[in-house]
PDB file of N, CA and C in Angstrom:
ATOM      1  N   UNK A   1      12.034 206.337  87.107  1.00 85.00           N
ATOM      2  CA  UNK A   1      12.455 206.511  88.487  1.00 85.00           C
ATOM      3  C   UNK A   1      11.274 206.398  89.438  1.00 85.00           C
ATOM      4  N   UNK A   2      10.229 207.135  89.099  1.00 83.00           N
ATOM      5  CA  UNK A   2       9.415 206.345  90.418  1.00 83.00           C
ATOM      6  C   UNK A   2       8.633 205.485  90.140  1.00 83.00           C
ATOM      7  N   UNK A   3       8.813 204.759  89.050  1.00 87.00           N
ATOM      8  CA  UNK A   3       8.040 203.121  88.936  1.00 87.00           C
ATOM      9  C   UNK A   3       9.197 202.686  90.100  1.00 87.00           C
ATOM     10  N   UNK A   4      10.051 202.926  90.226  1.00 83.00           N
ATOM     11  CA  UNK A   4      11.064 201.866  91.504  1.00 83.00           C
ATOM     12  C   UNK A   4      10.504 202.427  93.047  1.00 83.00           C
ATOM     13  N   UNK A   5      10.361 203.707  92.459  1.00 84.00           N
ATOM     14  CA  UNK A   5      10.052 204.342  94.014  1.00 84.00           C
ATOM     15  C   UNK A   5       8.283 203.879  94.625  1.00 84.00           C
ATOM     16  N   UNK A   6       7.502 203.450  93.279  1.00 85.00           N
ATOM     17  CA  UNK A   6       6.109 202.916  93.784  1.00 85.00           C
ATOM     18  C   UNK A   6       6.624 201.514  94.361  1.00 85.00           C
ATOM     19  N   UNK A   7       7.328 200.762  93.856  1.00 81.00           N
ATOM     20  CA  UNK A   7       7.601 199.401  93.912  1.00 81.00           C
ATOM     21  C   UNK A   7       8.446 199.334  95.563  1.00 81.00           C
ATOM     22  N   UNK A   8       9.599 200.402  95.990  1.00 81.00           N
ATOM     23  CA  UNK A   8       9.877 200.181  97.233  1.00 81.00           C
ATOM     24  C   UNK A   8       8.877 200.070  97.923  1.00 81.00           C
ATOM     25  N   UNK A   9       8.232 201.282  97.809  1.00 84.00           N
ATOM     26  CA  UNK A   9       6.790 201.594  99.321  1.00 84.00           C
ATOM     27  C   UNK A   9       5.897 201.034  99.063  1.00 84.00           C
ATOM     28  N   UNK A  10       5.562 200.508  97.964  1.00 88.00           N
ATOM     29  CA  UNK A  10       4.299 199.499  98.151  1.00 88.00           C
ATOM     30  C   UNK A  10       4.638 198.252  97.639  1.00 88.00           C
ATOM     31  N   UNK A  11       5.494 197.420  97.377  1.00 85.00           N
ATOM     32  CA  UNK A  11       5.525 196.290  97.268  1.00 85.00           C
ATOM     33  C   UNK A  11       6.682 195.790  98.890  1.00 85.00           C
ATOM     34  N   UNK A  12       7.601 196.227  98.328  1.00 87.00           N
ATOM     35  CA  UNK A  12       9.015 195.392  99.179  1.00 87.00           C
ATOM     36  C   UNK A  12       8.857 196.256 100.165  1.00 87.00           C
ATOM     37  N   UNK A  13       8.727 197.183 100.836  1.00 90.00           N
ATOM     38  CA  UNK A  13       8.594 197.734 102.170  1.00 90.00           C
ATOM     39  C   UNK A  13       7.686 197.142 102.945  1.00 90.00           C
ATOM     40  N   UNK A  14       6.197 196.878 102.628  1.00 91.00           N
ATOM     41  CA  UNK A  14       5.268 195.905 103.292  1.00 91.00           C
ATOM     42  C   UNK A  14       6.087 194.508 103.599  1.00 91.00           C
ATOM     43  N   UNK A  15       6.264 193.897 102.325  1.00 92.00           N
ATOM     44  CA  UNK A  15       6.807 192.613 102.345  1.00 92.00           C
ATOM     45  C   UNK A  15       7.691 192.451 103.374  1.00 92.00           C
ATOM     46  N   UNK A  16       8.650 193.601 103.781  1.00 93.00           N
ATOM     47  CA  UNK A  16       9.674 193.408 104.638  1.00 93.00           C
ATOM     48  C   UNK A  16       8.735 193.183 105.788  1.00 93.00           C
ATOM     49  N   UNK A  17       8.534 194.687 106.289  1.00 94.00           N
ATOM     50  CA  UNK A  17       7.712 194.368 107.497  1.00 94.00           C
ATOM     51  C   UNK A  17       6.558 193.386 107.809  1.00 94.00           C
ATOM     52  N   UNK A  18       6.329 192.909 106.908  1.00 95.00           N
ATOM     53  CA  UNK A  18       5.309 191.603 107.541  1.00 95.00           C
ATOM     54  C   UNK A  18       6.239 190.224 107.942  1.00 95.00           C
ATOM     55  N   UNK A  19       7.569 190.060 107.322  1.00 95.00           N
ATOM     56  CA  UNK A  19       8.630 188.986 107.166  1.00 95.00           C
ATOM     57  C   UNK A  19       9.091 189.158 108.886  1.00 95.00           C
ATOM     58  N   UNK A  20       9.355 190.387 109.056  1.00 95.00           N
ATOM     59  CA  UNK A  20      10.096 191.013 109.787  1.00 95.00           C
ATOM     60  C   UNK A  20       9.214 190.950 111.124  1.00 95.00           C
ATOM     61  N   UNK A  21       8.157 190.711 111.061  1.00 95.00           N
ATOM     62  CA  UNK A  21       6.830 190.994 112.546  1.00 95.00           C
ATOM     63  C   UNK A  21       6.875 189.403 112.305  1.00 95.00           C
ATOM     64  N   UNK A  22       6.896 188.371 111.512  1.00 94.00           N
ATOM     65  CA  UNK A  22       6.794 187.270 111.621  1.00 94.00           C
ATOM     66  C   UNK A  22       7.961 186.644 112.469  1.00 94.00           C
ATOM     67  N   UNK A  23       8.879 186.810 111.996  1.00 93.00           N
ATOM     68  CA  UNK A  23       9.780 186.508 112.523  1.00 93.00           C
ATOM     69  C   UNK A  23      10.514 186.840 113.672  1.00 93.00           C
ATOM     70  N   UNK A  24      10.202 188.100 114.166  1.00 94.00           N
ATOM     71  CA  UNK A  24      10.162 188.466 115.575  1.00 94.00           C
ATOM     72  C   UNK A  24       9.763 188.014 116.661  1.00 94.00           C
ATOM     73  N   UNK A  25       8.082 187.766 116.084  1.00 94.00           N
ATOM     74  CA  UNK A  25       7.308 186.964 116.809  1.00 94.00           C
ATOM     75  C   UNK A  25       7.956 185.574 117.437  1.00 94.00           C
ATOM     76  N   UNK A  26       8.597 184.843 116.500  1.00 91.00           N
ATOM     77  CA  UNK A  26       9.021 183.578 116.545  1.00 91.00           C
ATOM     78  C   UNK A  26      10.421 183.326 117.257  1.00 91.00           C
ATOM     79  N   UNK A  27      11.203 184.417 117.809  1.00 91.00           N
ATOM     80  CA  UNK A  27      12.529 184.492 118.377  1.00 91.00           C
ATOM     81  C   UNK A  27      13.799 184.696 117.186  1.00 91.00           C
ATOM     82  N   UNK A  28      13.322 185.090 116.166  1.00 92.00           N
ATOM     83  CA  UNK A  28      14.083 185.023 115.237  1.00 92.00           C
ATOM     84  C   UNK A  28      14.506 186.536 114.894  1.00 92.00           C
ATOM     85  N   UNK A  29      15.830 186.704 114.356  1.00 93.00           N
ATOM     86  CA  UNK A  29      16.441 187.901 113.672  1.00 93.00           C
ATOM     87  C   UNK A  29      15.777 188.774 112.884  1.00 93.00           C
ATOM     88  N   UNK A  30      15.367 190.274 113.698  1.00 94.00           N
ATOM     89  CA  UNK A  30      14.219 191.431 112.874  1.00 94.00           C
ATOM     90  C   UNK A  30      14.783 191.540 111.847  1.00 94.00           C
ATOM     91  N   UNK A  31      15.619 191.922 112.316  1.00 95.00           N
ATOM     92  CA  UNK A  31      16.549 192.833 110.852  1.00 95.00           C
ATOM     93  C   UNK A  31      17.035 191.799 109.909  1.00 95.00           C
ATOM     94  N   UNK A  32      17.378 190.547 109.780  1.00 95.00           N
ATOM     95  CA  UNK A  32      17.985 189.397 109.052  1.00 95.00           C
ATOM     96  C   UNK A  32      16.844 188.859 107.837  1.00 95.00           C
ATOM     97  N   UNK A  33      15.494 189.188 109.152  1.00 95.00           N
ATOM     98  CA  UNK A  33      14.181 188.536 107.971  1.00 95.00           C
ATOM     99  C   UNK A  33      13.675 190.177 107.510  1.00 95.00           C
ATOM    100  N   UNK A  34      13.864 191.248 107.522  1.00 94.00           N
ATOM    101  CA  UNK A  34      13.161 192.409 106.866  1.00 94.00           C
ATOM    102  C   UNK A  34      14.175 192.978 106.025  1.00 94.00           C
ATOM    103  N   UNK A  35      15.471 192.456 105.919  1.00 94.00           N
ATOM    104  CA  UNK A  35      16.236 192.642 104.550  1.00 94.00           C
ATOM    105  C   UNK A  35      16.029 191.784 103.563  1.00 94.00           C
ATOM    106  N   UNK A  36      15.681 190.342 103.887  1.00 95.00           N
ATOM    107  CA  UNK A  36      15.510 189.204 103.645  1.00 95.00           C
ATOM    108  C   UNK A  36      13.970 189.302 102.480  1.00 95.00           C
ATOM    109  N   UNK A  37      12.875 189.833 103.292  1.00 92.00           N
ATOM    110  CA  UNK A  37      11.715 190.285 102.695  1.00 92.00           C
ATOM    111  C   UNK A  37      11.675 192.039 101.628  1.00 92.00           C
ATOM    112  N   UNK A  38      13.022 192.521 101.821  1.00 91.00           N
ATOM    113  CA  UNK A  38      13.192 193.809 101.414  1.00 91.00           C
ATOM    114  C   UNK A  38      13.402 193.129 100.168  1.00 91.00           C
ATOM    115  N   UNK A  39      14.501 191.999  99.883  1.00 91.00           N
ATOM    116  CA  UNK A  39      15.193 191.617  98.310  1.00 91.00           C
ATOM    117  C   UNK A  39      14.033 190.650  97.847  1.00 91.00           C
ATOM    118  N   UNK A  40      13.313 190.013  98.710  1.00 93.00           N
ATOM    119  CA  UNK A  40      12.951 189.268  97.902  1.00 93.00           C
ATOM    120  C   UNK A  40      11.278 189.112  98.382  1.00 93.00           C
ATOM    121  N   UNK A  41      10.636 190.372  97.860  1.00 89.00           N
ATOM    122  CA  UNK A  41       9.283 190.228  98.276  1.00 89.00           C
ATOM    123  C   UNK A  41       8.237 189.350  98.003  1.00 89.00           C
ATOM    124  N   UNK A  42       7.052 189.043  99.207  1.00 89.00           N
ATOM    125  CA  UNK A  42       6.326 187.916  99.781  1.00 89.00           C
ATOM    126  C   UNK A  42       6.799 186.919  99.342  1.00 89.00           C
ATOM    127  N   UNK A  43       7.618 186.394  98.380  1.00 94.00           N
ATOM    128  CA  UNK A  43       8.163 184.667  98.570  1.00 94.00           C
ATOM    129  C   UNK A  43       8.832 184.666 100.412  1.00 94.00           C
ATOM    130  N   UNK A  44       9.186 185.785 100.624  1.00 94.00           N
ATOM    131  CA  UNK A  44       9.744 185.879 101.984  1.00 94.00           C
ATOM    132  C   UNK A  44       8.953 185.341 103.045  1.00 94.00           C
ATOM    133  N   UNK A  45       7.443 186.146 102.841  1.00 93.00           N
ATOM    134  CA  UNK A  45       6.746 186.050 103.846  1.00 93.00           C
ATOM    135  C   UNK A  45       6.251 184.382 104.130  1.00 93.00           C
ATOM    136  N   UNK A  46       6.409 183.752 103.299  1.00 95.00           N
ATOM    137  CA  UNK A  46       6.001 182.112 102.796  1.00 95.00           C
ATOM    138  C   UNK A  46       7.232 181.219 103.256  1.00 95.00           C
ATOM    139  N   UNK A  47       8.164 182.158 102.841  1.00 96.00           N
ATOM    140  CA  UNK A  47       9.342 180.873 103.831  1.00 96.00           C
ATOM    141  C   UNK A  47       9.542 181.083 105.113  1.00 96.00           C
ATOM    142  N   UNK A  48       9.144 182.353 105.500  1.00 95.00           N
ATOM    143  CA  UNK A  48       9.346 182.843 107.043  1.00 95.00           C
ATOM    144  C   UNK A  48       8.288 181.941 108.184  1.00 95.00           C
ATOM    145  N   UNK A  49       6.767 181.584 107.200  1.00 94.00           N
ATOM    146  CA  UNK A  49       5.921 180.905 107.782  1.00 94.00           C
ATOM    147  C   UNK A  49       6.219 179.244 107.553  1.00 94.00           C
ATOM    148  N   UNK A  50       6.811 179.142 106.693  1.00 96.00           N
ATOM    149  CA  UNK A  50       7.446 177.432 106.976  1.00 96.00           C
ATOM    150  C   UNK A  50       8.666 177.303 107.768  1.00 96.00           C
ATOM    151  N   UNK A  51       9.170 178.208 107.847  1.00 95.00           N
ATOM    152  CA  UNK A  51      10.318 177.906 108.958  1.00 95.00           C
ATOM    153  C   UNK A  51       9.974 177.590 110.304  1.00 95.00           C
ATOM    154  N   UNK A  52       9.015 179.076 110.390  1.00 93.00           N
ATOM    155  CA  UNK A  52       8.327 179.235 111.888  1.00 93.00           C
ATOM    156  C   UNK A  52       7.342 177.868 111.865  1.00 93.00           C
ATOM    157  N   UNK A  53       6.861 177.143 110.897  1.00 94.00           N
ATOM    158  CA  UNK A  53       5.592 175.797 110.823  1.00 94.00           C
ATOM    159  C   UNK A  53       6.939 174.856 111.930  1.00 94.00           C
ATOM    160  N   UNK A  54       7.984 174.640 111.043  1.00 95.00           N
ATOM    161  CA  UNK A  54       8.784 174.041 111.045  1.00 95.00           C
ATOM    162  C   UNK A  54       9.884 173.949 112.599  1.00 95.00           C
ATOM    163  N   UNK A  55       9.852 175.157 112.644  1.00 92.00           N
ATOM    164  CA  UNK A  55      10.342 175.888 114.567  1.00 92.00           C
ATOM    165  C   UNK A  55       9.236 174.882 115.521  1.00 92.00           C
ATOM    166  N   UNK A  56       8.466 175.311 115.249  1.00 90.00           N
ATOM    167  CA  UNK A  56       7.076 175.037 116.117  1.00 90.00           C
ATOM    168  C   UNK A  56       6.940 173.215 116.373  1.00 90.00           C
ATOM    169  N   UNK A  57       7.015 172.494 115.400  1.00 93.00           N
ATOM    170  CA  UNK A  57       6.979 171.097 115.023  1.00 93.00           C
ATOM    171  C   UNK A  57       7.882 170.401 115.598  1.00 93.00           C
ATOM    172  N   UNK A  58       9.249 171.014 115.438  1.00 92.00           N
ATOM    173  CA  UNK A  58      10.012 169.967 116.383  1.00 92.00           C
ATOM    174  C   UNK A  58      10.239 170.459 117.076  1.00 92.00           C
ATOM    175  N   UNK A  59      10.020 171.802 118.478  1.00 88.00           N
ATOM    176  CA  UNK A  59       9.872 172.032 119.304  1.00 88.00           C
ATOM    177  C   UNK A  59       8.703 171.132 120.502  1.00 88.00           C
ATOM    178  N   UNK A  60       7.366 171.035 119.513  1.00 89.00           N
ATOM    179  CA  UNK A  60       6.534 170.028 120.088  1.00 89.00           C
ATOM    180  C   UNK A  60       7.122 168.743 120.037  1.00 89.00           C
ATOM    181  N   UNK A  61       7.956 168.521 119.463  1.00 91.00           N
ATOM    182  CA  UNK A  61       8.373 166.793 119.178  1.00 91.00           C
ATOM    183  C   UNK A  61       9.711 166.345 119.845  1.00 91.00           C
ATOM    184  N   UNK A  62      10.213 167.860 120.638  1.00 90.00           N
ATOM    185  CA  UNK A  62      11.634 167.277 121.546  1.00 90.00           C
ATOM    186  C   UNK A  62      10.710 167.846 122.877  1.00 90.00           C
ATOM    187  N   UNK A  63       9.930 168.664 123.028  1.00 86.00           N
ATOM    188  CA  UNK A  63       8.959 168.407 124.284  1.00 86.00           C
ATOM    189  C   UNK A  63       7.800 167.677 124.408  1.00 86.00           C
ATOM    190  N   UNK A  64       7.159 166.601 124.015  1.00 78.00           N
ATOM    191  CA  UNK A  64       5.854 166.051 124.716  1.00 78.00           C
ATOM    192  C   UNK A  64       5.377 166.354 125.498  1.00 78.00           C
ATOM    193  N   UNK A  65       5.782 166.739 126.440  1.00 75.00           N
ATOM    194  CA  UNK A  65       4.698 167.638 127.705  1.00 75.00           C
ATOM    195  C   UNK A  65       4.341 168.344 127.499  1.00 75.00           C
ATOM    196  N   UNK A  66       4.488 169.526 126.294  1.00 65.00           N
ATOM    197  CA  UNK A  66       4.369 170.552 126.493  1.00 65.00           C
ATOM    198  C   UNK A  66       2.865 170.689 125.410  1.00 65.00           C
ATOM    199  N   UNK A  67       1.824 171.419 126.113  1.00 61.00           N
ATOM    200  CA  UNK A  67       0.611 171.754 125.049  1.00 61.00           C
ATOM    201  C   UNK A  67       0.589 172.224 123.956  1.00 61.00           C
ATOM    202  N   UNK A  68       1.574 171.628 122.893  1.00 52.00           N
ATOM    203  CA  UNK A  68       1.505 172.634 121.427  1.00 52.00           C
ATOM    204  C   UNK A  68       0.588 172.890 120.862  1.00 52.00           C
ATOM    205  N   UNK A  69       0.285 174.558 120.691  1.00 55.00           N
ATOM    206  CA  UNK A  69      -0.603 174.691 120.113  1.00 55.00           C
ATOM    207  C   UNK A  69      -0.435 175.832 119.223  1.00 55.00           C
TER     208      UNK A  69
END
């Protein structure tokens, strides 16, 4: 029982909240990406940053004017 209880608070609880601050950042659903990073820790945090790569990319590519950076 608390090998699960080390594994919530220090594995998948971080994982969430870093998924979860990423994705906030980016206009995206807190709670959608920190359940998201709760089940399925840091592979989360890795798709949350290709999505957001991916947000970012064709945002610069349906605006040209705009300074992507």
């Amino acid at each position: 029982m608390l090998d699960y209880v080390f594994l919530l608070v220090f594995v998948c609880l971080p994982s969430a909240l870093i998924t979860g601050y990423i994705a906030h950042m980016n206009n995206r659903s807190l709670w959608r990406w920190m359940l998201f990073g709760l089940c399925v820790p840091f592979v989360a945090v890795f798709v949350t940053m290709v999505v957001t790569y991916f947000d970012q990319k064709r945002a610069a590519r349906n605006n040209p004017d705009s300074d992507a950076r």
